[in-house]
Amino acid sequence: MSVKEENKNPAETAVKEKKQIAAKLIPVYIMGKRYEVPEGLTIMKAMEYAGYILIRGCGCRGGTCGACGTVYRKPGDYKLQVALACQKTVEPDMYIAQIPFFPANRALYDFAGLTAAPEEVFKLYPELFRCVACNSCTKACPQGIEVMDAISALKQGNIAEAAQLSFDCIQCGLCTSRCFGELAQYHMFQLARRIYGARIVPRAEHLAEMVKAVSEGKYDRFLDELKQVNEDELKKLYQEREVEPMAAGEDWKPKDTRYL
Ligand code: FES
């Protein structure tokens, strides 16, 4: 992160001033320095408004990539809070600091050689058993994941349960930043989901059939046809394509069956 040079362009300055008049400004403290920013902005936008150019700690801006972990404290509150900067809106007198990277232990492994035995996880992450069940991780999770429960499942060797409970994890690392036991929950969960996906969940037969059909050239002619159309036609085809309804039954088929 770096702070922009003061804006010397009068037109841009005028636009900025106009926006300031239109929006109520509130004071916030970013990395210890006071700024006035429009009410209603997310922490991320408030930082940019204040002049920060985010080259780390900023990715999807939609609460999905986990790049924008942030800690803040509100006036009169002893408690350090955590949030995603792209999701949490600023409040008056908030003290804000971003932690876009948290140095957590990530085990190295050759995934091809791993089985679904719980001991694999225990061996790679022995600190799993340092969990004191304080639940700080769950309270810190911006995704509402029952982090402690997922860790308990892993301790009991239930990789499937841990994978399912942690499905919405975006790897922001905020759980780890609050953990007394120094666990890297999000890396452990990633391993659990990998093992679950590759070794526990039954193979999807329809997917294997489709991969076979594609590799045998069943769709080559249609792909060649698509390659012939220009960008606008391609967009039109995409926008007008028949989409499977959300509540379609197992026997649903598109009207155009040429590609089945
Ligand atoms: S920028 Fe991706 S989660 Fe906030």
XYZ file of C-alpha atoms and ligand atoms in Angstrom:
264
model
C 0.000 0.000 0.000
C 1.157 3.504 -0.632
C -0.405 6.918 -0.285
C -1.219 8.841 -3.440
C 0.382 12.128 -4.151
C -1.925 15.040 -3.504
C -4.285 15.525 -6.419
C -3.092 18.505 -8.463
C -5.770 18.250 -11.207
C -8.344 21.067 -10.556
C -11.187 19.227 -12.363
C -10.677 16.077 -10.306
C -10.377 18.177 -7.161
C -13.716 19.871 -7.937
C -15.440 16.478 -8.421
C -13.965 15.244 -5.163
C -15.134 18.364 -3.340
C -18.639 18.039 -4.811
C -18.848 14.452 -3.601
C -17.696 15.555 -0.168
C -20.516 18.087 0.041
C -23.072 15.488 -1.112
C -21.993 12.854 1.443
C -21.725 13.268 5.184
C -18.106 12.859 6.223
C -17.129 10.871 9.267
C -13.718 10.604 10.966
C -11.845 7.292 10.856
C -8.273 6.343 11.731
C -6.457 4.308 9.096
C -3.115 2.871 10.216
C -3.219 5.413 13.047
C -3.838 8.528 10.943
C -7.102 10.480 11.008
C -9.097 10.933 7.803
C -12.579 12.176 7.009
C -14.409 9.845 4.649
C -17.986 9.673 3.340
C -20.387 7.738 5.517
C -21.544 4.436 4.052
C -18.292 3.506 2.308
C -16.749 0.114 2.893
C -13.413 0.156 4.709
C -11.740 -0.624 1.387
C -13.370 2.283 -0.423
C -12.716 4.578 2.531
C -9.017 3.699 2.353
C -8.984 4.500 -1.363
C -10.890 7.721 -0.724
C -8.214 8.621 1.821
C -5.536 8.155 -0.834
C -4.356 4.571 -0.439
C -3.647 2.601 -3.570
C -4.295 -1.028 -2.717
C -1.881 -3.391 -4.397
C -2.128 -5.976 -1.612
C -5.135 -6.732 0.552
C -7.536 -6.236 -2.303
C -8.851 -8.765 -4.798
C -12.425 -9.578 -5.714
C -14.049 -6.714 -3.759
C -16.993 -9.021 -3.330
C -16.287 -10.985 -0.138
C -15.003 -14.029 -2.001
C -11.217 -14.010 -2.309
C -10.284 -13.448 1.342
C -7.539 -10.938 0.516
C -8.756 -8.056 2.653
C -8.659 -9.222 6.277
C -8.855 -6.213 8.562
C -8.850 -5.501 12.272
C -10.565 -2.544 13.857
C -11.556 -1.192 17.203
C -14.441 1.128 17.965
C -14.158 3.965 20.487
C -14.901 2.913 24.060
C -14.799 -0.781 23.157
C -11.997 -2.965 24.503
C -12.632 -5.597 21.876
C -10.569 -5.933 18.742
C -12.941 -6.748 15.879
C -12.186 -8.377 12.541
C -13.835 -7.989 9.143
C -13.319 -8.056 5.415
C -12.449 -4.540 4.251
C -14.558 -4.925 1.112
C -17.670 -5.822 3.123
C -17.600 -3.841 6.352
C -18.751 -0.228 6.233
C -16.918 2.447 8.177
C -18.241 3.807 11.457
C -17.284 7.085 13.153
C -13.921 7.034 14.950
C -13.071 3.471 13.989
C -9.405 2.570 14.251
C -8.551 0.406 11.238
C -5.538 -1.663 10.204
C -5.413 -4.149 7.373
C -3.709 -7.543 7.696
C -3.751 -8.714 4.081
C -1.313 -11.536 4.785
C -1.035 -13.559 7.959
C 2.118 -15.665 8.335
C 0.615 -19.064 9.149
C 2.117 -22.541 8.967
C 1.144 -24.309 5.753
C 2.264 -27.922 5.516
C 4.006 -29.146 2.381
C 2.815 -32.463 1.002
C 2.705 -34.542 -2.126
C -1.027 -34.832 -2.553
C -0.815 -37.822 -4.906
C 0.635 -39.874 -2.066
C -1.980 -38.922 0.544
C -4.821 -41.219 1.581
C -8.047 -40.350 3.410
C -6.674 -41.632 6.728
C -7.077 -39.003 9.485
C -3.479 -39.708 10.545
C -2.322 -37.961 7.370
C -3.804 -34.711 8.675
C -2.510 -35.321 12.215
C 1.005 -35.860 10.876
C 0.983 -32.737 8.694
C -0.690 -30.530 11.287
C 0.157 -31.876 14.778
C -0.718 -28.454 16.211
C -4.347 -29.407 15.557
C -4.364 -30.817 19.076
C -3.302 -27.503 20.563
C -6.882 -26.270 20.100
C -8.269 -25.231 23.481
C -11.847 -24.944 22.182
C -12.091 -21.245 23.069
C -14.220 -20.542 19.986
C -12.318 -17.325 19.129
C -11.890 -18.650 15.590
C -15.638 -19.009 15.074
C -16.270 -15.504 16.402
C -13.667 -14.093 13.992
C -14.964 -15.772 10.855
C -16.540 -13.279 8.429
C -18.180 -16.199 6.614
C -20.098 -17.408 9.642
C -18.349 -20.786 9.579
C -18.431 -22.891 12.730
C -14.628 -22.980 12.690
C -14.177 -24.569 16.094
C -16.667 -27.322 15.254
C -14.791 -28.050 12.034
C -11.534 -28.263 13.991
C -13.218 -30.628 16.478
C -14.333 -32.794 13.561
C -10.763 -32.926 12.269
C -9.466 -33.880 15.735
C -11.966 -36.731 15.743
C -10.722 -37.827 12.321
C -13.911 -36.801 10.539
C -12.419 -35.253 7.412
C -15.758 -35.228 5.566
C -17.457 -33.241 8.341
C -14.562 -30.754 8.495
C -14.665 -30.319 4.719
C -18.397 -29.743 4.668
C -18.419 -27.347 7.610
C -15.598 -25.291 6.080
C -16.968 -25.263 2.541
C -17.486 -21.454 2.552
C -13.938 -20.697 3.797
C -12.292 -17.941 1.743
C -8.837 -18.351 3.326
C -8.726 -14.846 4.792
C -6.805 -16.100 7.837
C -8.760 -14.063 10.388
C -9.472 -17.214 12.445
C -5.753 -17.863 12.691
C -5.034 -14.282 13.687
C -7.189 -14.788 16.819
C -6.177 -18.377 17.703
C -4.620 -19.021 21.116
C -3.343 -22.407 19.980
C -1.502 -20.993 16.918
C -3.500 -23.182 14.525
C -3.755 -22.340 10.840
C -7.351 -23.482 10.580
C -7.841 -22.348 6.998
C -4.865 -24.357 5.694
C -6.046 -27.426 7.606
C -9.515 -27.061 6.127
C -8.092 -26.708 2.638
C -6.308 -30.026 3.090
C -9.524 -31.597 4.446
C -11.507 -30.394 1.419
C -8.861 -31.669 -0.967
C -8.852 -35.112 0.645
C -12.642 -35.103 0.767
C -12.990 -34.157 -2.894
C -10.336 -36.528 -4.185
C -10.602 -39.545 -1.887
C -13.964 -39.600 -0.090
C -16.754 -38.259 -2.309
C -17.931 -40.877 -4.845
C -16.909 -40.134 -8.420
C -19.568 -38.382 -10.515
C -20.363 -40.872 -13.268
C -22.060 -38.339 -15.534
C -18.936 -36.168 -15.414
C -16.732 -39.091 -16.433
C -19.126 -39.851 -19.314
C -19.036 -36.250 -20.480
C -15.220 -36.045 -20.301
C -15.056 -39.224 -22.385
C -17.495 -37.833 -24.948
C -15.529 -34.585 -25.233
C -12.198 -36.381 -25.607
C -13.682 -38.663 -28.260
C -14.594 -35.614 -30.317
C -18.378 -35.675 -29.932
C -18.500 -31.871 -29.656
C -15.721 -30.925 -32.078
C -18.140 -29.872 -34.833
C -20.099 -27.602 -32.480
C -16.943 -26.052 -31.105
C -15.733 -25.411 -34.658
C -19.044 -23.701 -35.443
C -18.646 -21.468 -32.400
C -15.110 -20.553 -33.432
C -16.466 -19.223 -36.753
C -18.814 -16.621 -35.243
C -17.717 -13.117 -34.329
C -17.702 -11.697 -30.800
C -21.135 -10.040 -31.033
C -22.798 -13.174 -32.337
C -21.069 -15.172 -29.644
C -22.413 -12.831 -26.961
C -25.907 -13.046 -28.475
C -25.755 -16.843 -28.530
C -24.618 -16.862 -24.932
C -27.282 -14.436 -23.748
C -30.070 -16.266 -25.580
C -28.995 -19.759 -24.592
C -31.534 -21.964 -22.879
C -30.727 -22.169 -19.178
C -31.751 -25.078 -17.006
C -34.371 -23.837 -14.486
C -33.308 -23.832 -10.846
C -35.977 -26.352 -9.884
C -35.538 -28.631 -12.901
C -36.094 -32.314 -12.313
C -33.587 -35.053 -13.103
C -35.304 -35.721 -16.432
C -35.031 -32.105 -17.675
C -33.778 -31.734 -21.262
C -33.214 -28.587 -23.336
C -35.501 -27.948 -26.326
C -32.477 -28.044 -28.605
C -31.083 -31.558 -28.145
C -28.359 -31.339 -30.805
C -25.633 -31.038 -28.168
C -26.734 -33.928 -25.984
S -11.343 -8.164 -1.689
Fe -11.885 -10.284 -1.921
S -12.820 -10.730 -0.004
Fe -12.469 -8.600 0.124
